[in-house]
Coordinates of C-alpha atoms and ligand atoms in Angstrom, one line a residue:
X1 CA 15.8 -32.9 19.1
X2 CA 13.9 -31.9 22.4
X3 CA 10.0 -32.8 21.6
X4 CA 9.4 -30.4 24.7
X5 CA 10.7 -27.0 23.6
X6 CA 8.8 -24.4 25.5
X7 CA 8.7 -20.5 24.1
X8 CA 12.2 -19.8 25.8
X9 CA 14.0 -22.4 24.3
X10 CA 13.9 -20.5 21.0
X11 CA 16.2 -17.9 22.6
X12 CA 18.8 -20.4 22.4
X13 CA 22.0 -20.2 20.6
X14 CA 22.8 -22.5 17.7
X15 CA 18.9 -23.6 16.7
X16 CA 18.4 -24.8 13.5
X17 CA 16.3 -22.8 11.7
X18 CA 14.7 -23.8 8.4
X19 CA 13.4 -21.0 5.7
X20 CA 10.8 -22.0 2.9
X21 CA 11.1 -19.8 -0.5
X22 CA 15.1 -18.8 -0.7
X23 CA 13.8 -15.2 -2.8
X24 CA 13.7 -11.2 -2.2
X25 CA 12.9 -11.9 1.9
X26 CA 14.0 -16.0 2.3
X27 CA 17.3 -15.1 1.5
X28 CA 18.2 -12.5 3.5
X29 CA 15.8 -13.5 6.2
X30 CA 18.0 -16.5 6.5
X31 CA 21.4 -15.0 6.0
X32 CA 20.7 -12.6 9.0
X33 CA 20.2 -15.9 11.4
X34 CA 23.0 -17.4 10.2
X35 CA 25.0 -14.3 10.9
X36 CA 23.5 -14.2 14.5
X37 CA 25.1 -17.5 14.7
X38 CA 22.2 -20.0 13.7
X39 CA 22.4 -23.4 11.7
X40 CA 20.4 -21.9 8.4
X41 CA 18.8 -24.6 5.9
X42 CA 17.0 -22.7 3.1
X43 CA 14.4 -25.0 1.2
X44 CA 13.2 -24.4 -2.3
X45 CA 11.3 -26.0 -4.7
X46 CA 13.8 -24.0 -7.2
X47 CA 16.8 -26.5 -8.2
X48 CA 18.7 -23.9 -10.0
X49 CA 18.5 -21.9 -6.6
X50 CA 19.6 -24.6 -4.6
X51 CA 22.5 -25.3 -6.3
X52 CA 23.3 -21.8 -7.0
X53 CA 23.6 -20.6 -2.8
X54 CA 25.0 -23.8 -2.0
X55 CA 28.2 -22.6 -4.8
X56 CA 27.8 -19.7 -2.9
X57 CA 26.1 -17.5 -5.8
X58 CA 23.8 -15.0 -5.5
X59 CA 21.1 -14.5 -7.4
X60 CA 19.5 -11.1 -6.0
X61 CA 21.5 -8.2 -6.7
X62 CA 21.6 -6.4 -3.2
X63 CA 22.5 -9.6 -1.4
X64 CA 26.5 -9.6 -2.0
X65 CA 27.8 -12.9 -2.9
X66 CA 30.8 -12.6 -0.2
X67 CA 28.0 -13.0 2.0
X68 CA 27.0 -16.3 1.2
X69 CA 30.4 -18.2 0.3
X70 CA 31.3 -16.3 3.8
X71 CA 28.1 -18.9 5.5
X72 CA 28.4 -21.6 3.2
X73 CA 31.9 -22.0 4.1
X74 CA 31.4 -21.8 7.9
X75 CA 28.6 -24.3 7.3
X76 CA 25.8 -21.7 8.7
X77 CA 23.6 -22.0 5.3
X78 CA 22.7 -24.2 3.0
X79 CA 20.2 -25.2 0.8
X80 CA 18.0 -27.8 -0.6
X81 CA 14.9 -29.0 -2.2
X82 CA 14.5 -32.0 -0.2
X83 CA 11.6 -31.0 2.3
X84 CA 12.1 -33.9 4.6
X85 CA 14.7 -31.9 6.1
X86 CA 12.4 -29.6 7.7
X87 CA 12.1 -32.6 10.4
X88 CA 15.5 -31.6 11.7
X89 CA 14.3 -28.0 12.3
X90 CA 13.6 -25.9 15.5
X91 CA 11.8 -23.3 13.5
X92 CA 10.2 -23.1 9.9
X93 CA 10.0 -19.8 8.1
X94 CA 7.5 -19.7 5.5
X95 CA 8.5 -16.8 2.3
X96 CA 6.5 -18.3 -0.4
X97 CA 4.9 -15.6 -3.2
X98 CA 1.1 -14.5 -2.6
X99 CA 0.1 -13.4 -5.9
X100 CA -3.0 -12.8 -7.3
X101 CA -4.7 -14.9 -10.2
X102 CA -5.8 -14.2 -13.4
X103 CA -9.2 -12.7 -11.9
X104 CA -7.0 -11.0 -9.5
X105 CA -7.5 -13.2 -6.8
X106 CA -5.1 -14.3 -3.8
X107 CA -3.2 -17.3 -5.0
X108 CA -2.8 -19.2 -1.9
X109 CA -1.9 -22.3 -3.8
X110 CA 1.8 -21.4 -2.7
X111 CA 1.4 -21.7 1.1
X112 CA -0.8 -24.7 0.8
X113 CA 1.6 -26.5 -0.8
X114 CA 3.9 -25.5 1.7
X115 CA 2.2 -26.5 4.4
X116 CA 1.3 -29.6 2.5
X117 CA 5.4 -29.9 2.5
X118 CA 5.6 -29.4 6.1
X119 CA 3.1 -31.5 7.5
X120 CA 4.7 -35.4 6.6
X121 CA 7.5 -33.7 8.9
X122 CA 6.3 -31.5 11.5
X123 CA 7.8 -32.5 15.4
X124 CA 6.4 -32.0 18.2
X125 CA 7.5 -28.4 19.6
X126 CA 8.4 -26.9 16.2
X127 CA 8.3 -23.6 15.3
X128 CA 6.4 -22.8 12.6
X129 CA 5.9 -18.9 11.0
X130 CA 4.4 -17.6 8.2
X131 CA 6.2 -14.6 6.7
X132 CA 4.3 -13.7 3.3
X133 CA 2.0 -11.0 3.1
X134 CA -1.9 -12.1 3.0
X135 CA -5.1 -11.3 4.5
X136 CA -6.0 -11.6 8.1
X137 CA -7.0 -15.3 8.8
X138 CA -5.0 -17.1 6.4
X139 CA -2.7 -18.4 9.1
X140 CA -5.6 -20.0 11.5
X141 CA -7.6 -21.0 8.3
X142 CA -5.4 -22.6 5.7
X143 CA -2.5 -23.3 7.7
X144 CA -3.5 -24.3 11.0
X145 CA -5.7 -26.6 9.9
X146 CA -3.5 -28.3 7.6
X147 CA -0.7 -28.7 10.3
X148 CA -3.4 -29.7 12.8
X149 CA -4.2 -33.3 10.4
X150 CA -0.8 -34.6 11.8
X151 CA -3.1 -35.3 15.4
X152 CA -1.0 -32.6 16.9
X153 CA -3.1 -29.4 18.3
X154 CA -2.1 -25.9 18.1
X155 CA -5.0 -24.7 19.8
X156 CA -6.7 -20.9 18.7
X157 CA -6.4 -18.9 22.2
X158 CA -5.9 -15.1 22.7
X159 CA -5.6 -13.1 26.0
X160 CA -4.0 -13.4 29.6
X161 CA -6.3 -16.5 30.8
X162 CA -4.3 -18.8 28.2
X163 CA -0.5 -17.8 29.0
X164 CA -0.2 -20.8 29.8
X165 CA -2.1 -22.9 27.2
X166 CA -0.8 -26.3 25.8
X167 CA 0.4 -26.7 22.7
X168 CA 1.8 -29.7 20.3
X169 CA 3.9 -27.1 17.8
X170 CA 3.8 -23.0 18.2
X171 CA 2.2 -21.6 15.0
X172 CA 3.0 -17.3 14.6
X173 CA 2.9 -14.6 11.8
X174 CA 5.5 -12.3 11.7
X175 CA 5.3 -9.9 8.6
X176 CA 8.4 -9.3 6.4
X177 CA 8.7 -5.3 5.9
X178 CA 12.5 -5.0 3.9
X179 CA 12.4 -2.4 1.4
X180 CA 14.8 -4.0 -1.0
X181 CA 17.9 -1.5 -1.7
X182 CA 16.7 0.3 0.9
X183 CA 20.5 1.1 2.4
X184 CA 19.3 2.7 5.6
X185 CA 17.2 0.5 7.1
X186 CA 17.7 -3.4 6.2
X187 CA 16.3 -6.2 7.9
X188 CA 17.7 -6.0 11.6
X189 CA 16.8 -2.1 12.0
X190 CA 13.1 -3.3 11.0
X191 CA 10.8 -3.7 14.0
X192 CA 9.1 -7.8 13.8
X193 CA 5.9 -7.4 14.3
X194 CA 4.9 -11.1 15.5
X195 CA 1.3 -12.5 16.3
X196 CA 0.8 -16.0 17.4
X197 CA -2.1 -18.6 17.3
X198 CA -2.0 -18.5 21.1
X199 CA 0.2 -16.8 23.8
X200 CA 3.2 -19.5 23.9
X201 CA 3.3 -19.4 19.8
X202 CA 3.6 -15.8 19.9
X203 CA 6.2 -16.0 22.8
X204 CA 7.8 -18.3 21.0
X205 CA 8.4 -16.4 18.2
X206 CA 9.2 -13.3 19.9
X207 CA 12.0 -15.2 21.5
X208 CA 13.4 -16.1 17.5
X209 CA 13.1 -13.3 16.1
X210 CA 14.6 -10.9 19.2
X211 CA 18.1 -12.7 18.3
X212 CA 18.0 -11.0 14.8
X213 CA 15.9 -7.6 15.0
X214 CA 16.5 -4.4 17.2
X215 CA 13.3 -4.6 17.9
X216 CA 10.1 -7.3 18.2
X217 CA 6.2 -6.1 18.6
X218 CA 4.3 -8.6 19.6
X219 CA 0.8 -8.3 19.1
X220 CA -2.4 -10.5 20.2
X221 CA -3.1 -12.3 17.0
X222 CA -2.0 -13.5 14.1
X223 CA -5.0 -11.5 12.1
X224 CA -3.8 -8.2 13.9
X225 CA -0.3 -9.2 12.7
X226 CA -1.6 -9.8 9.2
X227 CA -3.4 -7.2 9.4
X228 CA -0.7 -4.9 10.3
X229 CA 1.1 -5.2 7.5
X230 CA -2.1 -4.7 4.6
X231 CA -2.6 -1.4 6.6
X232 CA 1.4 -0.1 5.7
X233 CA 0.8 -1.6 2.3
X234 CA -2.5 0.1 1.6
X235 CA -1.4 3.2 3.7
X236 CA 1.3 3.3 0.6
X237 CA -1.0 2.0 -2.1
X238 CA -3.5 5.1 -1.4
X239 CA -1.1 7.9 -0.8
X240 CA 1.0 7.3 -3.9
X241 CA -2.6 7.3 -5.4
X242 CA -3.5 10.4 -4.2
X243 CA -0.6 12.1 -5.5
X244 CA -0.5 10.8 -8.8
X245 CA -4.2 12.1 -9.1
X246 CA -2.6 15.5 -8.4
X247 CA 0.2 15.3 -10.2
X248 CA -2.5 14.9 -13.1
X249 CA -4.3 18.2 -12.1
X250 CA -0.7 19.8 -11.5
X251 CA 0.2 19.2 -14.6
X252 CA -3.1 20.6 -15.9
X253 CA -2.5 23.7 -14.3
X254 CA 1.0 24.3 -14.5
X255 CA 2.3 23.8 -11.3
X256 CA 5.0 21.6 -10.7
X257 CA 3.8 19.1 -8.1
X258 CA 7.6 17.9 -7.0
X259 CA 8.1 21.2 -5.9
X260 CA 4.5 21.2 -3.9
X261 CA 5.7 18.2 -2.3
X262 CA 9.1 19.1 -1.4
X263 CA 7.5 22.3 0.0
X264 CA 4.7 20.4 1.8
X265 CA 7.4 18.6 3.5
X266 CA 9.4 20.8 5.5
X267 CA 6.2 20.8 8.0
X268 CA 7.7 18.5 10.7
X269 CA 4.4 16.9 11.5
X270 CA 1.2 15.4 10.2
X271 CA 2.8 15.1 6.3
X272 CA 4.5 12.4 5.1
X273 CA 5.8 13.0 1.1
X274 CA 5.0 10.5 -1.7
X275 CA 6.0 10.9 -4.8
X276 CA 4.0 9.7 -7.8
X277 CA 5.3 8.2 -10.8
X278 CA 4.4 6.0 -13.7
X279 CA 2.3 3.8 -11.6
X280 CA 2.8 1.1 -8.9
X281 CA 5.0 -1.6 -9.5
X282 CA 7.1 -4.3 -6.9
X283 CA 5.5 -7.4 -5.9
X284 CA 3.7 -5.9 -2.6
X285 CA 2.1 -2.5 -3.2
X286 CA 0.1 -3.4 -6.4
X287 CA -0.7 -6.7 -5.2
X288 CA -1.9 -6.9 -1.5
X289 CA -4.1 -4.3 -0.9
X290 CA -6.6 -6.7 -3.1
X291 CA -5.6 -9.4 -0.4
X292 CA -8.0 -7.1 2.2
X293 CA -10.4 -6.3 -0.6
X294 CA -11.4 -10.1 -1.2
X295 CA -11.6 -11.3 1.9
X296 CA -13.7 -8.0 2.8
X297 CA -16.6 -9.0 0.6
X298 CA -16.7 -12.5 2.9
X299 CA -17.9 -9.9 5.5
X300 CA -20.5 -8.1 2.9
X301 CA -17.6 -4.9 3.0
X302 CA -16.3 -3.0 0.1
X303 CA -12.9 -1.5 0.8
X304 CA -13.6 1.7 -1.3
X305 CA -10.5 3.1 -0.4
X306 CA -8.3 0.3 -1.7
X307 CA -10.5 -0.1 -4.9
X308 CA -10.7 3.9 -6.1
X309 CA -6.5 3.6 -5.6
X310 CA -6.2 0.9 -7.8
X311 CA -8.3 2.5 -10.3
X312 CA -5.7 5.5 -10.2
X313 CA -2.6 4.0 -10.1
X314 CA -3.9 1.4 -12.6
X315 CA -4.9 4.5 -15.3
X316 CA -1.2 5.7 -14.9
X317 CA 0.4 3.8 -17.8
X318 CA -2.1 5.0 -19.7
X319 CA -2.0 8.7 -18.7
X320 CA 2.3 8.2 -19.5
X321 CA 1.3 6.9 -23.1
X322 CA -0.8 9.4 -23.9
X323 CA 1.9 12.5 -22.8
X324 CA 4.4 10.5 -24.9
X325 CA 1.8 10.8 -28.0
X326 CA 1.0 14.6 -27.2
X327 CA 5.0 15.3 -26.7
X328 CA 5.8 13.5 -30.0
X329 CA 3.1 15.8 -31.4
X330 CA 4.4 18.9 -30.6
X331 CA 7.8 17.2 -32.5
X332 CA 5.1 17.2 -35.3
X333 CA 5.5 13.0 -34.9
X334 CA 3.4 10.5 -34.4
X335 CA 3.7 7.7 -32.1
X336 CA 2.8 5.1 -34.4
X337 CA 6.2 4.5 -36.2
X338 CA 8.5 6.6 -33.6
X339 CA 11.5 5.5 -32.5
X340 CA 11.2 5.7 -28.4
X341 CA 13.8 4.3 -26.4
X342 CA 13.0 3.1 -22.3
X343 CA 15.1 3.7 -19.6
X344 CA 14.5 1.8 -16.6
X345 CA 12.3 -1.4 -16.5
X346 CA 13.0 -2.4 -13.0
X347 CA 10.0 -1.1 -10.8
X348 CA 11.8 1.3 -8.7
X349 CA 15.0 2.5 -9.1
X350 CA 18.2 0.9 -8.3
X351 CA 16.6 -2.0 -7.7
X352 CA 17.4 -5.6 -10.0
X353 CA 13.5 -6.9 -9.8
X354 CA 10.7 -5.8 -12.3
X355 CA 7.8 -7.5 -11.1
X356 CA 4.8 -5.6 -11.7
X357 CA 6.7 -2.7 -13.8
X358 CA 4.6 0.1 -14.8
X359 CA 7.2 0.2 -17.5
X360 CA 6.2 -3.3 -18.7
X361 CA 2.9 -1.7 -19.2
X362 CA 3.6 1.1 -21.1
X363 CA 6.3 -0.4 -23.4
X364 CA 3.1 -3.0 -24.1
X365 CA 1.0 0.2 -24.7
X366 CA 3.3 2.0 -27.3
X367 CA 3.8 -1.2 -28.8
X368 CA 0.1 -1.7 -29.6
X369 CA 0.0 2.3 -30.8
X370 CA 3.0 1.5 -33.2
X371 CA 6.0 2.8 -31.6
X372 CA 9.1 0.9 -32.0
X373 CA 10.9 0.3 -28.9
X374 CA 14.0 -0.4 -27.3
X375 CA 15.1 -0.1 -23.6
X376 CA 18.4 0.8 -21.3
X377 CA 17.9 -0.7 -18.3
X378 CA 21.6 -1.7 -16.5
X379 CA 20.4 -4.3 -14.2
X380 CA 18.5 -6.6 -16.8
X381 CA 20.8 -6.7 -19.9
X382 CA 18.4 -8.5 -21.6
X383 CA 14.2 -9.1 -20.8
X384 CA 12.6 -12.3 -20.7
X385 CA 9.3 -14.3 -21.0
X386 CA 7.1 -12.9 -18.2
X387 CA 3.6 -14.1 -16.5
X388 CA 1.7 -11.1 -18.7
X389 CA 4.3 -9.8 -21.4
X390 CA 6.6 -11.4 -23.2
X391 CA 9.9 -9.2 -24.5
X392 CA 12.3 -12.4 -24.1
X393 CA 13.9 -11.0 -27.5
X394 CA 14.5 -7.7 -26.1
X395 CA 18.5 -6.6 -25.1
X396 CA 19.3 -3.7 -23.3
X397 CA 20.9 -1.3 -25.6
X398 CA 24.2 0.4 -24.0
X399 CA 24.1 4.3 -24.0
X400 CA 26.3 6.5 -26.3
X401 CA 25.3 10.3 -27.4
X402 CA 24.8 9.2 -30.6
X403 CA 22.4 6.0 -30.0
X404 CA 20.1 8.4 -27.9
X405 CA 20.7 11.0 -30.4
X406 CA 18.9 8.6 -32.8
X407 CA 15.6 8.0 -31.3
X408 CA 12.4 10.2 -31.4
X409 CA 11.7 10.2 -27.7
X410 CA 13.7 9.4 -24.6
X411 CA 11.4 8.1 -21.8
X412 CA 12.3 8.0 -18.1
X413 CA 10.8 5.3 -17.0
X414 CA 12.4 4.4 -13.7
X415 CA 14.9 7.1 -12.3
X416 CA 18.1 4.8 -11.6
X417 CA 21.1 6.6 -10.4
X418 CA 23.4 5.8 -12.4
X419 CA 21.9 7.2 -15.2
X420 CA 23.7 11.0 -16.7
X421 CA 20.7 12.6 -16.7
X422 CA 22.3 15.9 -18.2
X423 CA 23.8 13.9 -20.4
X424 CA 21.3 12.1 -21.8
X425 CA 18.8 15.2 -22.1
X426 CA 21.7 17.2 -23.9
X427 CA 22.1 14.2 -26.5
X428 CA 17.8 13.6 -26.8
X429 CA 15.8 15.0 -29.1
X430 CA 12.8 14.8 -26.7
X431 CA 12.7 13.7 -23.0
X432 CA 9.5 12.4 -21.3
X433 CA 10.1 12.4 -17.4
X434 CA 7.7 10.2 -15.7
X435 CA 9.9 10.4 -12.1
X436 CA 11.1 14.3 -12.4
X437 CA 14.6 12.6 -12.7
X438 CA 15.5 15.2 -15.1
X439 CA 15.6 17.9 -11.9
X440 CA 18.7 18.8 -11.7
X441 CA 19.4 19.1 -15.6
X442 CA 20.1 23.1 -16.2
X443 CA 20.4 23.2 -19.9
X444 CA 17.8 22.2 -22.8
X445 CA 15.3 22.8 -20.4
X446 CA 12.5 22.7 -23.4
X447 CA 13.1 19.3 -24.1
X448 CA 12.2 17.6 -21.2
X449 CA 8.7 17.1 -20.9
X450 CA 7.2 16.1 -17.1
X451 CA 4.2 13.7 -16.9
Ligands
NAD501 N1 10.0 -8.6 -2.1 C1 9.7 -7.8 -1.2 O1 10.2 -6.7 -1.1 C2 8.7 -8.2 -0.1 C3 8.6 -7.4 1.0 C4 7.7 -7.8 2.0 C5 6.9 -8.9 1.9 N2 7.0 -9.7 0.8 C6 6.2 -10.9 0.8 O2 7.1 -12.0 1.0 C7 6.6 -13.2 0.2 C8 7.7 -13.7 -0.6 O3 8.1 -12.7 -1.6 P1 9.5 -12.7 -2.3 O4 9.6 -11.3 -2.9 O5 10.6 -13.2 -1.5 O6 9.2 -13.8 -3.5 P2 10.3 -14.5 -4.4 O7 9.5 -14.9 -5.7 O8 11.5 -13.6 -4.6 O9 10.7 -15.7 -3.7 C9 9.9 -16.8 -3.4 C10 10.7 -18.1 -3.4 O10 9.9 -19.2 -3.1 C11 10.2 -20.3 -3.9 N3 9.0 -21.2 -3.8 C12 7.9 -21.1 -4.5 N4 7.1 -22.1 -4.2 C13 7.7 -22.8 -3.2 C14 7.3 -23.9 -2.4 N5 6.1 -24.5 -2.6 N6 8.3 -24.4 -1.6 C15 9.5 -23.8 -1.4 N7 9.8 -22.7 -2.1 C16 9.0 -22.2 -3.0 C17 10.5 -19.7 -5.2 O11 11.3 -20.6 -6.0 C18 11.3 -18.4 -4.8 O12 12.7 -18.7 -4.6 C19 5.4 -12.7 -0.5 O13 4.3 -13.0 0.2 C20 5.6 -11.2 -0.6 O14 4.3 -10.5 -0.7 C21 7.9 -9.4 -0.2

């Protein structure tokens, strides 16, 4: 292994490159460098992982399994949960979770103990890059320092006057932006923003990730790079709250807000449509704009914007829940005892991940009110035990006229495409759109019910 790399030598052909956290943005992260040709070691404290990619399984729905025997075979990925490993590594990407805690804190406790994994093992002209979302600092104040207890230096230096600054290892954040299912742009359309600790880190990782991306943006820091990608998440997080506040008053007033939207849309600049729903779900949007808001308050700031969005999106379940009540009323029903099958638990549709669900949420919600429930979803055939709910006895029940036929309300909960939605309203008694799915549907108009 050369213990002088400078930044250019990550431009290099064949570098070993190890990523941390083999999930939704490891994976695919480390499948694209082993397409461009790379040596790919994918670590993971996950055993069942491990052995899975290394039989050349997949685990995440959009990543085809093809794709993995296909780099298995030719030796360009593997995996393993044996961290001293990462010594034999040119660069380390880090894709551990950041999730909040019970108080809805950031849970850093992830990335420490990753860096805590990397430190016994970091050489001398590594790589090193942190990939998960957090708030601006976390690199230069949990990781660096943690790194820096080896002896070896990665020194904090921004601007023109330290081009050429030494440096034991280079230290960078570089963002992960996939939109999972997202067919048109996947991860080497994406743009990299990369920041680095100081100009020969950020070099550095320009030079890695240029093999693998169209395109890499570096900018001066890591904190502008962490920062970068709060601001698309927020930029989302308050948008999608905006519009689910008007879809509320739309719906007060009559007026269909999809068609406002769609019409709001054709003006080709200065509008950008989002559409609201039954609240925010995924593991990004819901989670790290309260990333920002935390470490604002170290700086005697209250992100006002971030907080009055969360207070919106959060009411949404509720507001779905009480149009499935009012529906069932005008079916002179009530909820408590109704029969109210789900369709769609995964957060968004035609996706295979429900983390952070709205749905989990309201199907927690009727529960509570009395309903008894039962949900379609065709990606998870059956639910589990999860971090806040707990529907590990729940099976997906398969779709026939007469099983919808049999229930008091239909709910459309997450708009997946494969679902017949004319089908399924002609067959309902009662239809309760939460995503305007139902658009297209011509006939039985009155029973679909918009909220
Ligand atoms: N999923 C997305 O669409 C998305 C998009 C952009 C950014 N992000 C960010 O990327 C990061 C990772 O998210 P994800 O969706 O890939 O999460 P994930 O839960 O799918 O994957 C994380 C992986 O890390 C592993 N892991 C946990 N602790 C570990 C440790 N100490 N050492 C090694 N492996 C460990 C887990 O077993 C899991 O396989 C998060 O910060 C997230 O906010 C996610």
């Amino acid at each position: 292994m050369p213990a002088d790399r400078r930044p250019e030598y990550f431009k290099g052909s064949q570098l070993r490159v190890g990523v941390i956290g083999c999930g939704y943005v490891g994976l695919p992260l480390g499948l694209r460098f082993a397409e461009a040709g790379h040596r790919v070691t994918g670590f993971d404290t996950d055993p069942v992982k491990v052995e899975k990619l290394n039989r050349g399984q997949t685990y995440i729905q959009h990543i085809p399994q093809s794709k993995i025997q296909q780099f298995v075979q030719s030796k360009h990925f593997g995996a393993t949960t044996d961290f001293s490993k990462l010594a034999e590594m040119d660069a380390i990407l880090i894709c551990v979770p950041t999730p909040l805690d019970q108080r809805r804190e950031p849970d850093l406790s992830y990335v420490e103990q990753t860096a805590q994994s990397i430190r016994p093992h970091l050489q001398r002209g590594q790589l090193i890059v942190l990939e998960s979302t957090t708030y601006p600092g976390t690199t230069e104040e949990l990781l660096l320092p943690i790194l820096e207890q080896t002896g070896m230096k990665c020194p904090i230096a921004h601007g023109p006057e330290n081009e050429q600054i030494g440096t034991d290892f280079f230290l960078a954040f570089s963002p992960e932006r996939e939109d999972p299912g997202n067919k048109q742009f996947g991860l080497a359309q994406i743009p990299k923003v990369v920041g680095g600790v100081n100009p020969p880190s950020g070099r550095a990782a320009v030079s890695l990730y240029a093999q693998v991306v169209a395109r890499v943006v570096p900018v001066s820091s890591t904190r502008a790079a962490e920062m970068t990608k709060l601001l698309e998440n927020i930029f989302r997080c308050v948008n999608i709250a905006m519009v689910n506040e008007l879809k509320m008053l739309s719906l007060r007033m009559g007026i269909d807000i999809w068609e406002v939207i769609d019409a709001a849309a054709t003006k080709p600049f200065g509008f950008m449509p989002f559409y609201p729903g039954p609240g925010l779900g995924g593991h990004c949007i819901p989670v790290d704009p309260f990333y920002l808001s935390w470490k604002a308050r170290e700086y005697d700031f209250s992100t006002r914007f971030i907080e009055l969005a969360g207070e919106v999106n959060t009411a949404m379940p509720y507001h779905v829940v009480d149009a499935i009540a009012a529906a069932l009323n005008n079916h002179k029903k009530s909820l408590k005892g109704a029969r109210i099958l789900i369709l769609g638990v995964a957060y968004k549709k035609d996706v295979d991940d429900l983390r952070e669900s709205p749905t989990l949420k309201i199907m927690q919600l009727l529960q509570q009110r009395g309903a008894q429930l039962d949900y379609n979803d065709p990606y998870f055939p059956q639910l589990h035990k999860m971090r806040h709910y707990n529907y590990e006895h729940m099976k997906s029940v398969p779709l026939s006229p007469q099983v919808i036929g049999g229930y008091d309300a239909v709910i459309v909960a997450t708009d997946h495409s494969a679902y017949d939605y004319s089908a399924i309203v002609d067959a309902a008694k009662l239809v309760v759109d939460t995503r305007n799915a139902t658009r297209r549907v011509m006939r039985h108009r009155d029973k679909i019910v918009l909220c």
